[in-house]
Coordinates of C-alpha atoms and ligand atoms in Angstrom, one line a residue:
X1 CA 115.2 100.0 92.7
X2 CA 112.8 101.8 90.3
X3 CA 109.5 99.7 89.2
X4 CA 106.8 100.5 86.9
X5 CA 103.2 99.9 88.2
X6 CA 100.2 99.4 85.9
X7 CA 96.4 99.3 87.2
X8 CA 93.4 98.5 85.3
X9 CA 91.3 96.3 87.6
X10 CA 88.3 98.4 87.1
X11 CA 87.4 101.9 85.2
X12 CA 90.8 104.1 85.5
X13 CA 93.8 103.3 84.0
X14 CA 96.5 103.9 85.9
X15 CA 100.5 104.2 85.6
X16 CA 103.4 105.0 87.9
X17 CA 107.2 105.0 88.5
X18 CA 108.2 104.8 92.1
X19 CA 111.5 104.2 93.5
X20 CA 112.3 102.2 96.7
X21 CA 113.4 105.7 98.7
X22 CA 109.7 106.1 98.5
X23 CA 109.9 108.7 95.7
X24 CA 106.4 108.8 93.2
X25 CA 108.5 110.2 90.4
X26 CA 105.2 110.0 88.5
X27 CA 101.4 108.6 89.1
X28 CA 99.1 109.3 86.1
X29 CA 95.0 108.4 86.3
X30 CA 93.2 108.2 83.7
X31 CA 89.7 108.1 84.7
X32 CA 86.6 106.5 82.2
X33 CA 84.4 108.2 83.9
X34 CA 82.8 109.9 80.9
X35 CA 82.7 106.4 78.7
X36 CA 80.6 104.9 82.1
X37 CA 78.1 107.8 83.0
X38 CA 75.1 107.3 80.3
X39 CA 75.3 103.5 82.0
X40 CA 75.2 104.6 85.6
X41 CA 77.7 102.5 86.4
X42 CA 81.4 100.5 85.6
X43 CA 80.4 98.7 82.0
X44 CA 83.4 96.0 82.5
X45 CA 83.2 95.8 78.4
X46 CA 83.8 99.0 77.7
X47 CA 86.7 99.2 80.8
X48 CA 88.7 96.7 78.9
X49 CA 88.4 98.3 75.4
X50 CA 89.5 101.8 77.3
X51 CA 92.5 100.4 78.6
X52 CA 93.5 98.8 75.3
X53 CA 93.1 102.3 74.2
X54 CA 95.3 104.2 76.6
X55 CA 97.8 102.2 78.4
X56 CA 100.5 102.3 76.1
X57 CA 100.4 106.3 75.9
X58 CA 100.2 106.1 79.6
X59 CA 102.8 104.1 80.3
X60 CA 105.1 106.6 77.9
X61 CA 104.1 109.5 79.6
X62 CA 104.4 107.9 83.1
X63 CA 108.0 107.1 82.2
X64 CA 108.7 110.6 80.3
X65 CA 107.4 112.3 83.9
X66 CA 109.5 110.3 85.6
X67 CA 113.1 111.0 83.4
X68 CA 113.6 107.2 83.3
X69 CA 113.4 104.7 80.1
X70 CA 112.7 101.1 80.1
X71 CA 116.4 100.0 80.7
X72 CA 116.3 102.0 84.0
X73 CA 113.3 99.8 85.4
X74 CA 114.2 97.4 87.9
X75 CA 110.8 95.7 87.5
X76 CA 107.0 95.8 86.2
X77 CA 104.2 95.3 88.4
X78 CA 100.4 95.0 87.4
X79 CA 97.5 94.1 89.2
X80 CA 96.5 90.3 88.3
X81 CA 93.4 90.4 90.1
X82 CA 90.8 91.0 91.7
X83 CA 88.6 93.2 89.6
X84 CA 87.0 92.9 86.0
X85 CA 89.2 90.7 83.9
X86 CA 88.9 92.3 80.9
X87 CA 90.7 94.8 82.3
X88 CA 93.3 92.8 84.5
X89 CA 94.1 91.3 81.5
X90 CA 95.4 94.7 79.0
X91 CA 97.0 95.7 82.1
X92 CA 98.7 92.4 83.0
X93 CA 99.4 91.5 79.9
X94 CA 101.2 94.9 78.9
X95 CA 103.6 93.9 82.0
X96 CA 104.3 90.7 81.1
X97 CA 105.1 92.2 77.6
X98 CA 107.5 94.7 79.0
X99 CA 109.3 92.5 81.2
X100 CA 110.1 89.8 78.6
X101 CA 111.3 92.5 76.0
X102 CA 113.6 94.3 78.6
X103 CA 114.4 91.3 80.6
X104 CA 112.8 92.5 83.7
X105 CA 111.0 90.6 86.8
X106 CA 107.1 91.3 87.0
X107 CA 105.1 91.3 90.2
X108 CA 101.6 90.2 89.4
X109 CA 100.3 91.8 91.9
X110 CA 97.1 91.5 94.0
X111 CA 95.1 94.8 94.1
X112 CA 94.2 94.5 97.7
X113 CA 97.5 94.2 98.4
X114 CA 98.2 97.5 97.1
X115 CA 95.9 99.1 99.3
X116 CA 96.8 97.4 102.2
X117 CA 100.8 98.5 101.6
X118 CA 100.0 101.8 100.7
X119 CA 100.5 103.5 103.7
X120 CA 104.3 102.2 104.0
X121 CA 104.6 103.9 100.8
X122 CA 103.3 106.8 102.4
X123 CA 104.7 106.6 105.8
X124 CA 107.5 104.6 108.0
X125 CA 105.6 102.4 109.3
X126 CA 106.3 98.5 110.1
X127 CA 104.4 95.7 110.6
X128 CA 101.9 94.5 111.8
X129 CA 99.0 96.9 112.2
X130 CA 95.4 96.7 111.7
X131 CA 94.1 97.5 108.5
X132 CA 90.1 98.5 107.2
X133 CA 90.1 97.9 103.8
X134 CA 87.3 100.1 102.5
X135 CA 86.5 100.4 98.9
X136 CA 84.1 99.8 96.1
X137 CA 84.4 96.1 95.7
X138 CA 85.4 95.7 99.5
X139 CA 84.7 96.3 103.1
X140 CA 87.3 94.2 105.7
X141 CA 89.0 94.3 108.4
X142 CA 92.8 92.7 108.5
X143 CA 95.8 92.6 110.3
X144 CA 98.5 92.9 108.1
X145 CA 101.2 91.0 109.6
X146 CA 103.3 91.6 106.3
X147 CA 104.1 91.4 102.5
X148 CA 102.2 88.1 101.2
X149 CA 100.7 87.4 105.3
X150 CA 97.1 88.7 106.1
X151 CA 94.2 87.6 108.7
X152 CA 91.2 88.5 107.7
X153 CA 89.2 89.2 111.0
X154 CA 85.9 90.5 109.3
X155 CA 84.4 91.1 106.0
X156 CA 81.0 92.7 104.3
X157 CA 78.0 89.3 104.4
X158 CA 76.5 91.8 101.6
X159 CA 77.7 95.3 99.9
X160 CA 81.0 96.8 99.9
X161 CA 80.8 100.3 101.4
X162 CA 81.6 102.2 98.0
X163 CA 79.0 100.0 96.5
X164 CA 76.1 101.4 99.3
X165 CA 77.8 105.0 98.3
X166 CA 77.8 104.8 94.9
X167 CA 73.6 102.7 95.0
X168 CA 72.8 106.0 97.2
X169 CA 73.9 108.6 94.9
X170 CA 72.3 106.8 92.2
X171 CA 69.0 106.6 93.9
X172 CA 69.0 110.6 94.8
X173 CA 70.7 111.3 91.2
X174 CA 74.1 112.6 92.3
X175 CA 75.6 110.7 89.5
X176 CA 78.9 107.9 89.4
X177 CA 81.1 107.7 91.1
X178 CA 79.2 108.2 94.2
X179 CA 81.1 109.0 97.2
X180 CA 82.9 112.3 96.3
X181 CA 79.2 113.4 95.6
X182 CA 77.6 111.9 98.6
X183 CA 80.5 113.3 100.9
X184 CA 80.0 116.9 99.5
X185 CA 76.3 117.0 99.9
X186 CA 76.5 115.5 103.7
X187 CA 78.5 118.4 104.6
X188 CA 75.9 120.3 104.7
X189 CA 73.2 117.9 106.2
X190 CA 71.3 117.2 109.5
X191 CA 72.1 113.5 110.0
X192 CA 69.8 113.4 113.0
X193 CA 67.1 114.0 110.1
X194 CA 66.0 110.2 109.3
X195 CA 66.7 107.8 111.2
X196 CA 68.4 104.8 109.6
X197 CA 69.5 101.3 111.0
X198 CA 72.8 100.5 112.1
X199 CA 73.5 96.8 110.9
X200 CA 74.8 94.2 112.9
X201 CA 75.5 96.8 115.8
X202 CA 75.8 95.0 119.2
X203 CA 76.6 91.9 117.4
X204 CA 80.1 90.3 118.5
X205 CA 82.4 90.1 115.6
X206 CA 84.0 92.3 112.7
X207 CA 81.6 91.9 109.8
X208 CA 80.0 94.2 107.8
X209 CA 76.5 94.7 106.6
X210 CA 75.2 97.6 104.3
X211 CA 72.1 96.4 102.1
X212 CA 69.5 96.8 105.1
X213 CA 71.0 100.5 105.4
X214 CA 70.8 101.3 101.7
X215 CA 67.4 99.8 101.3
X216 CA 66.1 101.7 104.4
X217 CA 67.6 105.2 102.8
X218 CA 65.2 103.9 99.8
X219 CA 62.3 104.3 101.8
X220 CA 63.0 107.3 103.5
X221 CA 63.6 108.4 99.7
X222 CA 60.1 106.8 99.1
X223 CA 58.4 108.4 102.3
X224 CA 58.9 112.0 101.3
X225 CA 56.2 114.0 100.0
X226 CA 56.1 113.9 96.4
X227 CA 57.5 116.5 94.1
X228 CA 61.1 117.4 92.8
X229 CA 63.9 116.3 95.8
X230 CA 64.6 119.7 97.4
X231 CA 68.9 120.0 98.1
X232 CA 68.0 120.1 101.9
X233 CA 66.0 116.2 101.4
X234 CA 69.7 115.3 99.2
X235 CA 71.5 116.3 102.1
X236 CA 70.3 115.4 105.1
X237 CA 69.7 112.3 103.3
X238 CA 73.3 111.6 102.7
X239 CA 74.6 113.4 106.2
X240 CA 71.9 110.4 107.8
X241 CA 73.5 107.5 105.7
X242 CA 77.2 108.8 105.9
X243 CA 76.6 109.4 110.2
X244 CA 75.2 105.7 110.1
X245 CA 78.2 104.2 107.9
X246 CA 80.6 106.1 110.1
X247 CA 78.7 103.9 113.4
X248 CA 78.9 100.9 111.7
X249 CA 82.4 101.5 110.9
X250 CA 83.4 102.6 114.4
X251 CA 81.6 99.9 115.9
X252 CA 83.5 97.1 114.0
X253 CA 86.6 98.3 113.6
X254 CA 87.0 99.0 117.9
X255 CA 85.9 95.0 117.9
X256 CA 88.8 94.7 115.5
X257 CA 91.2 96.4 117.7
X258 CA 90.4 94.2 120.6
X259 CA 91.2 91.1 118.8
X260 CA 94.2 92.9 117.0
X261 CA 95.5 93.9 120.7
X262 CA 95.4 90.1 121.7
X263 CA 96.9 88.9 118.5
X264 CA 99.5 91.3 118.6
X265 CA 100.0 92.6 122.4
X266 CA 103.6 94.0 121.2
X267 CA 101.6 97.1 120.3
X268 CA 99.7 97.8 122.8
X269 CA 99.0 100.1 124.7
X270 CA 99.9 103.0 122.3
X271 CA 102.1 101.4 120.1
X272 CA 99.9 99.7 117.3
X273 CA 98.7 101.7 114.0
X274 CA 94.9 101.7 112.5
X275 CA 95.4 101.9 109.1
X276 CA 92.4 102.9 106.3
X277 CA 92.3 102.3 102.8
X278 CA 90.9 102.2 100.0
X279 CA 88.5 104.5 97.8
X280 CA 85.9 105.3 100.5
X281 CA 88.8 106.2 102.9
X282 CA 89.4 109.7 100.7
X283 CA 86.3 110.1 102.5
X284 CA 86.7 113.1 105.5
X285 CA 84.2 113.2 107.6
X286 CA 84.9 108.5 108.0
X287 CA 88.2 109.6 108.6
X288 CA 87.4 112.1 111.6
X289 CA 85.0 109.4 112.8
X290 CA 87.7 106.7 112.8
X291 CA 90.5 109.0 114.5
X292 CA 88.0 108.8 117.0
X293 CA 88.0 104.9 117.8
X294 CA 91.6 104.9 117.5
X295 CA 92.1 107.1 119.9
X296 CA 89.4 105.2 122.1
X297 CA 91.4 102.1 121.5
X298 CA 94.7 103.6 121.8
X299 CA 96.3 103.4 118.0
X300 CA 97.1 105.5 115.5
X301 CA 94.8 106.5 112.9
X302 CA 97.2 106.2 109.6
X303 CA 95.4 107.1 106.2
X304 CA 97.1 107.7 103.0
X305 CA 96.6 111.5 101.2
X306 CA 93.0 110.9 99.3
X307 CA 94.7 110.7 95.8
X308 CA 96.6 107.2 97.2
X309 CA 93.2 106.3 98.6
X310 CA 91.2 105.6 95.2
X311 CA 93.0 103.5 92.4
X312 CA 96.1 104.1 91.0
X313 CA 99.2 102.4 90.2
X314 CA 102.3 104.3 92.5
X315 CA 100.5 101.8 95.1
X316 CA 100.8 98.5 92.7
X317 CA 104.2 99.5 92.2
X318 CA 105.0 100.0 95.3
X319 CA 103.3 96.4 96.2
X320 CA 105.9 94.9 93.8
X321 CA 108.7 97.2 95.2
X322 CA 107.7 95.3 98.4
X323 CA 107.7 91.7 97.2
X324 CA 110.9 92.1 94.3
X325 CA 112.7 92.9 97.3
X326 CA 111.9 89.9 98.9
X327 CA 112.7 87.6 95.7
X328 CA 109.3 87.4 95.2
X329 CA 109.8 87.6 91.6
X330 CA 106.4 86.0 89.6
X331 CA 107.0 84.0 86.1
X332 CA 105.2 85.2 82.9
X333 CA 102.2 82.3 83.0
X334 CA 100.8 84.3 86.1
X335 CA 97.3 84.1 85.4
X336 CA 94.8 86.7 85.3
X337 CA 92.3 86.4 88.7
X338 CA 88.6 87.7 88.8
X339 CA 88.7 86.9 92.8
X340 CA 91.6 87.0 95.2
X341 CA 91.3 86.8 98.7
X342 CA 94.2 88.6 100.7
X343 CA 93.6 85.5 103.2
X344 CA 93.0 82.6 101.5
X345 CA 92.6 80.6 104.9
X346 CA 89.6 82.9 106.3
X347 CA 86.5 81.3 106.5
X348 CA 83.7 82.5 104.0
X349 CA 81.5 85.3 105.5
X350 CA 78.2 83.8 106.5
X351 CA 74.9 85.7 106.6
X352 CA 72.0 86.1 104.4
X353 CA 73.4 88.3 101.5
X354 CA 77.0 86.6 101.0
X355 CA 77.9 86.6 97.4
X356 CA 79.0 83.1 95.6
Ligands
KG4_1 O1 89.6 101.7 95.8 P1 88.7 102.3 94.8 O2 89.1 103.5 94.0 O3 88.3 101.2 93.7 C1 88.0 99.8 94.2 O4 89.0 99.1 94.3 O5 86.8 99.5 94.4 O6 87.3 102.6 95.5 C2 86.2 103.2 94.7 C3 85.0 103.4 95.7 C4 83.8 103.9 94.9 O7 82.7 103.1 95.4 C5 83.7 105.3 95.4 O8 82.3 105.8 95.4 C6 84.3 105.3 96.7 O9 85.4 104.4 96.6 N1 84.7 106.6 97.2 C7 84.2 107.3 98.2 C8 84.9 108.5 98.2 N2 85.8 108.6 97.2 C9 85.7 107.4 96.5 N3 83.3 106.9 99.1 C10 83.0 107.8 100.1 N4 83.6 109.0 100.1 C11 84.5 109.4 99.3 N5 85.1 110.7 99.3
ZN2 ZN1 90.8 99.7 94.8

């Protein structure tokens, strides 16, 4: 089976042939970064307009790379949701557009999904298996029991983690996106420097908080003498929030593993994986800290290579790989979603900074 993936949930368009032996025969990104910049941040207006804009090319060269034409697909998928709409839309659309005209199946596919499947694109691995979903929009904690079946054990009550990256590079003017830039400069750092809060820690439970952290690196921004920030405030700075992100992580993710060694005591003692996804799991020094609390808690740390980490479409079509081979085939009215919870039976978050 080969399938064409499209992704355009936020600001890179993405296209990608994969085949269901695993092979990426091609995975092309093309990142707005440049259109976004002067705005400091994703402008979902302009997203949309640069996907119109690029897809189709895109998609040609994604199939030219891959030596395979239209009537050689097996399937389309596209992320329906969540994300910007504007965006889910060109890319959605353009599927549903190539699967009528070459009498195709689509997978609408959910973008979390994605990341949560990557790593059995990536690596033989079955379910279930705990999963920290980390990323700009996103900061949970699942076990993924398989395609379509998640349980959402804890989630962010306020930012995402990419979102508190991305705020703190802004604030010390390292520029968008954020955590490439705030992982380089904390490799360099004291992170015993300032000392910042770790939220929610001691609290039972598996949900995240970052807004007290990034408000508190805001005022150990404020608290320095004034003048021009001096590389060694920048990086101690980021080395103090990145060492307190990694607690926070740690911490909820070995209250995760408890639960996910009760839910699932098949894999225990050594047997289960912990998986991490998402953007901010490209990120090096998280990923040293996690191997640690999977060790402690007797998994295996599983993270997809950095360039599977952050968007890009070999892991939608792998998503629809995973559900066309399960006749989970979707018809051409799916609609377009802004939100989309993995687990649509978890409870909302509660706490004082949970978004509507
Ligand atoms: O998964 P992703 O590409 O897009 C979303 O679905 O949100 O994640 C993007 C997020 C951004 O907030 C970005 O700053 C963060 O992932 N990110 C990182 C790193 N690379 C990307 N955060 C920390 N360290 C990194 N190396
Ligand atoms: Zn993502």
């Amino acid at each position: 089976m080969i399938v064409l993936g499209i992704e355009t949930s936020c600001d890179e368009t993405c296209a990608a042939v994969v085949r269901d032996d695993r092979a990426v025969l091609a995975n092309l990104v093309r990142a707005q970064h440049d259109d976004h910049r002067p705005y400091g941040g994703v402008v979902p207006e302009i997203a949309a307009r640069a996907h119109v804009d690029c897809l189709d090319g895109l998609v040609a060269a994604a199939l030219a790379e891959a030596g395979v034409g239209f009537a050689e697909l097996d399937g389309v998928a596209a992320t329906a949701g969540p994300g910007l709409i504007g965006g889910v839309m060109v890319g959605l659309m353009t599927a549903k557009a190539i699967a009528a005209v070459h009498a195709i199946p689509l997978a609408a596919v959910n973008h979390l999904e994605g990341h949560a499947l990557t790593v059995r694109l990536t690596d033989d691995i079955a379910f279930p298996y705990l999963l920290l979903l980390v990323s700009g929009g996103h900061c949970q904690l699942l076990i993924v029991e398989g395609v379509g079946r998640y349980v959402r054990l804890g989630t962010t009550i306020d930012d995402a983690v990419g979102e508190a990256y991305d705020k703190v590079a802004r604030l010390l003017g390292l520029g968008y996106p954020g955590g490439p830039a705030v992982e380089r400069a904390a490799a360099d750092g004291d992170a015993g420097r300032f000392a910042l809060p770790r939220p929610l820690r001691g609290r039972p439970g598996c949900d995240f908080s970052f807004s007290g952290l990034k408000t508190a690196v805001r005022h150990a921004f404020e608290a320095l003498p004034p003048g021009p920030l001096t590389d060694r405030d920048v990086a101690d700075l980021c080395a103090s929030f990145q060492a307190a992100v990694g607690d926070v992580l740690a911490e909820r993710t070995a209250n995760a593993a408890a639960v996910f060694r009760e839910r699932c005591p098949q894999n225990g003692p050594r047997g289960g994986a912990l998986v991490v996804a998402g953007g901010v799991a490209a990120n090096q020094a998280l990923r040293a800290r996690l191997a640690q609390v999977a060790a402690a808690e007797g998994l295996r740390l599983i993270a997809p290579p950095p360039e599977l980490c952050t968007d890009n479409a070999a892991m939608i079509a792998w998503a629809g790989i995973e559900r066309l081979r399960l006749g989970l085939v979707d018809s051409l009215d799916a609609a377009p979603r802004a939100r989309w919870p993995l687990d649509a039976h978890a409870p909302p978050a509660t706490g004082a900074g949970v978004k509507a």
